[in-house]
Short mmCIF file of N, CA and C in Angstrom, two decimals:
data_model
loop_
_atom_site.label_atom_id
_atom_site.label_comp_id
_atom_site.label_asym_id
_atom_site.label_seq_id
_atom_site.Cartn_x
_atom_site.Cartn_y
_atom_site.Cartn_z
N MET A 607 1.37 -1.34 -0.15
CA MET A 607 -0.20 0.18 0.06
C MET A 607 0.86 1.33 0.10
N ALA A 608 0.66 2.54 -0.86
CA ALA A 608 1.97 3.80 -0.96
C ALA A 608 1.51 4.14 0.56
N ARG A 609 2.66 5.36 1.24
CA ARG A 609 2.09 5.74 2.02
C ARG A 609 1.90 7.14 1.83
N SER A 610 1.43 7.62 2.81
CA SER A 610 1.10 9.09 2.35
C SER A 610 1.94 10.07 2.86
N PHE A 611 1.39 11.32 1.86
CA PHE A 611 2.54 12.25 2.40
C PHE A 611 3.20 12.47 3.61
N TYR A 612 1.88 12.82 4.03
CA TYR A 612 2.41 13.05 5.76
C TYR A 612 3.23 11.83 6.35
N SER A 613 3.54 11.00 5.86
CA SER A 613 4.11 9.30 6.63
C SER A 613 5.24 10.05 6.25
N HIS A 614 5.46 10.39 4.88
CA HIS A 614 7.06 10.46 4.79
C HIS A 614 7.68 11.50 5.63
N ILE A 615 6.11 12.94 5.83
CA ILE A 615 7.68 14.60 6.51
C ILE A 615 7.74 13.58 8.34
N LYS A 616 6.87 12.78 8.57
CA LYS A 616 7.00 12.18 9.69
C LYS A 616 8.29 11.55 9.78
N GLU A 617 7.95 10.66 8.76
CA GLU A 617 9.94 9.88 8.50
C GLU A 617 10.32 10.82 9.00
N ALA A 618 11.19 11.77 7.66
CA ALA A 618 11.94 12.82 8.09
C ALA A 618 12.58 13.42 9.53
N TRP A 619 11.05 13.66 9.88
CA TRP A 619 11.70 14.70 11.36
C TRP A 619 11.96 13.41 11.98
N ARG A 620 11.90 12.71 12.09
CA ARG A 620 12.36 11.60 12.73
C ARG A 620 13.88 10.94 13.04
N SER A 621 14.55 11.56 11.63
CA SER A 621 15.94 11.69 11.76
C SER A 621 16.04 12.62 10.56
N PRO A 622 16.49 13.77 11.39
CA PRO A 622 16.58 14.92 10.55
C PRO A 622 18.18 15.49 9.97
N LYS A 623 18.65 14.66 10.64
CA LYS A 623 20.33 14.63 9.80
C LYS A 623 20.43 13.49 9.14
N GLU A 624 19.95 12.78 8.48
CA GLU A 624 19.98 11.67 7.63
C GLU A 624 19.34 12.69 5.81
N GLY A 625 18.45 13.87 5.78
CA GLY A 625 18.44 14.73 4.84
C GLY A 625 18.49 15.60 5.06
N LYS A 626 18.01 16.77 4.28
CA LYS A 626 18.17 17.93 3.79
C LYS A 626 17.69 18.95 5.04
N LEU A 627 16.73 17.21 6.27
CA LEU A 627 16.29 18.45 6.51
C LEU A 627 17.30 19.63 8.27
N ALA A 628 18.31 18.55 8.42
CA ALA A 628 19.07 19.65 8.92
C ALA A 628 19.33 20.96 8.33
N GLU A 629 19.45 21.03 7.34
CA GLU A 629 20.36 22.24 6.72
C GLU A 629 19.02 23.36 6.83
N LEU A 630 17.85 22.59 5.99
CA LEU A 630 17.15 23.66 5.85
C LEU A 630 16.50 24.12 8.07
N GLN A 631 16.28 23.43 8.88
CA GLN A 631 16.36 23.72 10.24
C GLN A 631 17.40 24.25 10.67
N TRP A 632 18.73 24.21 10.47
CA TRP A 632 20.11 25.39 10.65
C TRP A 632 19.84 26.63 9.86
N GLN A 633 19.09 26.96 8.62
CA GLN A 633 19.01 28.17 8.55
C GLN A 633 17.89 29.01 8.44
N ARG A 634 16.16 28.00 8.96
CA ARG A 634 15.76 28.65 10.04
C ARG A 634 15.83 29.08 11.14
N LYS A 635 16.56 28.45 11.91
CA LYS A 635 17.45 28.91 13.40
C LYS A 635 18.10 29.94 13.04
N GLN A 636 18.73 30.57 12.28
CA GLN A 636 20.00 31.58 12.04
C GLN A 636 18.52 32.91 11.79
N GLU A 637 17.31 32.95 10.85
CA GLU A 637 16.14 33.73 10.58
C GLU A 637 15.72 33.59 11.95
N TRP A 638 15.55 32.82 12.34
CA TRP A 638 14.38 33.07 14.04
C TRP A 638 14.98 34.15 14.93
N ARG A 639 16.13 33.56 15.38
CA ARG A 639 16.95 34.69 15.85
C ARG A 639 16.92 35.93 15.68
N ASP A 640 16.24 36.53 15.01
CA ASP A 640 16.57 37.82 14.61
C ASP A 640 15.49 38.26 14.37
N GLU A 641 14.60 37.47 15.01
CA GLU A 641 13.08 38.07 14.83
C GLU A 641 12.20 37.87 16.20
N GLY A 642 10.97 37.88 16.30
CA GLY A 642 10.51 38.58 18.04
C GLY A 642 10.25 37.10 18.43
N ALA A 643 9.54 37.01 19.69
CA ALA A 643 9.10 35.99 20.45
C ALA A 643 8.47 35.46 19.94
N ILE A 644 7.22 36.15 19.64
CA ILE A 644 5.96 35.46 18.76
C ILE A 644 6.21 36.50 17.39
N GLU A 645 5.70 35.06 16.35
CA GLU A 645 5.83 35.26 15.47
C GLU A 645 4.20 34.89 14.70
N ARG A 646 3.73 35.54 13.97
CA ARG A 646 2.59 34.88 13.19
C ARG A 646 3.30 34.54 11.60
N ILE A 647 2.90 33.24 11.34
CA ILE A 647 3.43 32.85 10.09
C ILE A 647 2.47 32.37 9.10
N GLU A 648 2.40 31.72 8.15
CA GLU A 648 1.93 31.59 7.21
C GLU A 648 0.78 30.31 6.92
N ARG A 649 2.00 29.73 7.12
CA ARG A 649 1.47 27.83 7.47
C ARG A 649 2.39 27.20 9.21
N PRO A 650 1.95 25.43 8.91
CA PRO A 650 3.02 25.43 10.04
C PRO A 650 4.23 24.92 10.01
N THR A 651 4.82 24.76 10.64
CA THR A 651 6.40 24.40 10.16
C THR A 651 6.62 22.91 10.37
N ARG A 652 5.93 22.06 11.18
CA ARG A 652 5.55 20.84 11.28
C ARG A 652 4.07 20.36 10.26
N LEU A 653 3.78 20.56 9.62
CA LEU A 653 2.66 20.37 8.67
C LEU A 653 1.68 18.87 9.03
N ASP A 654 2.31 17.89 9.23
CA ASP A 654 2.40 16.20 9.72
C ASP A 654 1.97 16.65 11.01
N LYS A 655 2.53 16.93 11.92
CA LYS A 655 2.13 16.84 13.03
C LYS A 655 0.64 18.26 13.52
N ALA A 656 0.80 19.26 12.88
CA ALA A 656 -0.06 20.18 13.12
C ALA A 656 -1.55 19.21 12.34
N ARG A 657 -1.88 18.56 11.76
CA ARG A 657 -3.04 17.93 10.98
C ARG A 657 -3.24 16.84 11.93
N GLU A 658 -2.57 16.75 12.62
CA GLU A 658 -2.75 15.38 13.66
C GLU A 658 -3.51 16.13 14.70
N LEU A 659 -2.81 17.05 15.28
CA LEU A 659 -3.80 17.82 16.21
C LEU A 659 -4.87 19.04 15.68
N GLY A 660 -5.26 18.99 14.10
CA GLY A 660 -6.30 19.37 13.91
C GLY A 660 -6.26 20.82 13.44
N TYR A 661 -5.33 21.04 12.61
CA TYR A 661 -4.97 22.20 11.85
C TYR A 661 -5.90 21.75 10.20
N LYS A 662 -6.11 22.67 9.84
CA LYS A 662 -7.15 22.85 8.93
C LYS A 662 -6.70 24.25 8.32
N ALA A 663 -6.43 23.76 6.70
CA ALA A 663 -6.11 25.57 6.38
C ALA A 663 -7.28 26.25 6.21
N LYS A 664 -8.12 26.99 6.88
CA LYS A 664 -8.99 27.41 6.53
C LYS A 664 -9.18 29.11 7.09
N GLN A 665 -10.09 29.69 6.04
CA GLN A 665 -9.38 31.17 6.68
C GLN A 665 -10.24 31.61 7.85
N GLY A 666 -9.19 32.48 8.44
CA GLY A 666 -9.79 32.47 10.22
C GLY A 666 -8.49 31.76 10.92
N VAL A 667 -8.37 30.95 10.71
CA VAL A 667 -6.99 29.94 11.34
C VAL A 667 -5.60 30.39 11.39
N ILE A 668 -5.48 31.05 12.33
CA ILE A 668 -4.39 31.82 12.12
C ILE A 668 -2.80 30.49 13.21
N VAL A 669 -2.05 30.47 12.63
CA VAL A 669 -0.06 30.25 13.31
C VAL A 669 0.50 31.14 14.22
N ALA A 670 0.92 30.63 14.57
CA ALA A 670 1.83 31.39 15.40
C ALA A 670 2.98 30.55 16.02
N ARG A 671 4.38 30.75 15.79
CA ARG A 671 5.73 30.82 15.65
C ARG A 671 6.21 31.15 17.45
N VAL A 672 5.89 30.85 18.65
CA VAL A 672 6.58 30.85 19.75
C VAL A 672 8.01 30.51 20.37
N SER A 673 8.83 31.41 21.46
CA SER A 673 9.70 30.61 21.48
C SER A 673 9.75 30.30 22.66
N VAL A 674 10.24 29.02 23.34
CA VAL A 674 10.11 28.73 24.38
C VAL A 674 11.06 28.27 25.26
N ARG A 675 11.37 28.81 26.52
CA ARG A 675 12.72 28.60 27.00
C ARG A 675 13.46 26.88 27.34
N LYS A 676 14.18 27.32 27.06
CA LYS A 676 14.84 25.06 27.37
C LYS A 676 14.23 25.00 28.63
N GLY A 677 13.64 23.85 29.04
CA GLY A 677 13.78 22.99 30.07
C GLY A 677 12.32 22.36 30.21
N GLY A 678 11.93 21.03 30.99
CA GLY A 678 10.55 20.33 31.09
C GLY A 678 9.50 21.88 31.44
N SER A 679 10.18 21.94 32.46
CA SER A 679 9.07 23.46 33.09
C SER A 679 8.96 24.30 33.72
N ARG A 680 8.23 25.79 33.74
CA ARG A 680 8.38 26.32 33.77
C ARG A 680 9.52 27.55 34.92
N LYS A 681 10.17 28.06 34.11
CA LYS A 681 11.32 28.84 35.79
C LYS A 681 10.89 29.95 36.18
N GLN A 682 11.24 30.22 37.17
CA GLN A 682 10.54 31.30 38.15
C GLN A 682 11.53 31.99 37.94
N ARG A 683 10.68 33.99 38.43
CA ARG A 683 11.99 34.82 38.52
C ARG A 683 11.88 34.65 39.86
N PHE A 684 13.08 35.26 39.92
CA PHE A 684 13.87 35.38 40.78
C PHE A 684 13.30 36.19 42.04
N LYS A 685 12.92 35.99 43.28
CA LYS A 685 11.66 36.39 44.55
C LYS A 685 12.55 37.47 45.40
N ALA A 686 13.92 37.15 45.10
CA ALA A 686 15.39 38.36 46.00
C ALA A 686 15.11 39.52 45.13
N GLY A 687 15.49 40.36 46.08
CA GLY A 687 16.30 41.95 45.09
C GLY A 687 17.49 41.44 44.59
N ARG A 688 16.86 42.14 42.72
CA ARG A 688 18.43 41.96 42.15
C ARG A 688 18.85 43.17 41.78
N ARG A 689 20.28 42.93 40.72
CA ARG A 689 19.92 44.44 40.25
C ARG A 689 19.61 44.21 38.84
N SER A 690 18.77 45.21 38.45
CA SER A 690 18.21 44.76 37.19
C SER A 690 18.68 44.38 35.89
N LYS A 691 20.18 44.58 35.82
CA LYS A 691 21.01 44.27 34.64
C LYS A 691 21.26 42.39 34.83
N ARG A 692 21.54 41.60 35.86
CA ARG A 692 21.35 40.83 36.21
C ARG A 692 20.02 39.97 36.14
N GLN A 693 19.17 40.14 35.67
CA GLN A 693 18.38 39.55 35.40
C GLN A 693 17.76 38.72 34.31
#
């Protein structure tokens, strides 16, 4: 049975270093560093994952890319006083 287009995308994301995806990611990351923390984008970066989560290319549906800090949980800011330069 023939595989779907989305299964090929998913396969590429499983091992990005094997295909051209690694180079594409490297270029995108360079561009994204100059952009803001929240950016509205035309289409999802990972179309296969977006479709799994219910995305459809319809009018009125917007997609945003948001930068997230490293780590599994939300990090708290300092509670005690600090110099503003050090935060």
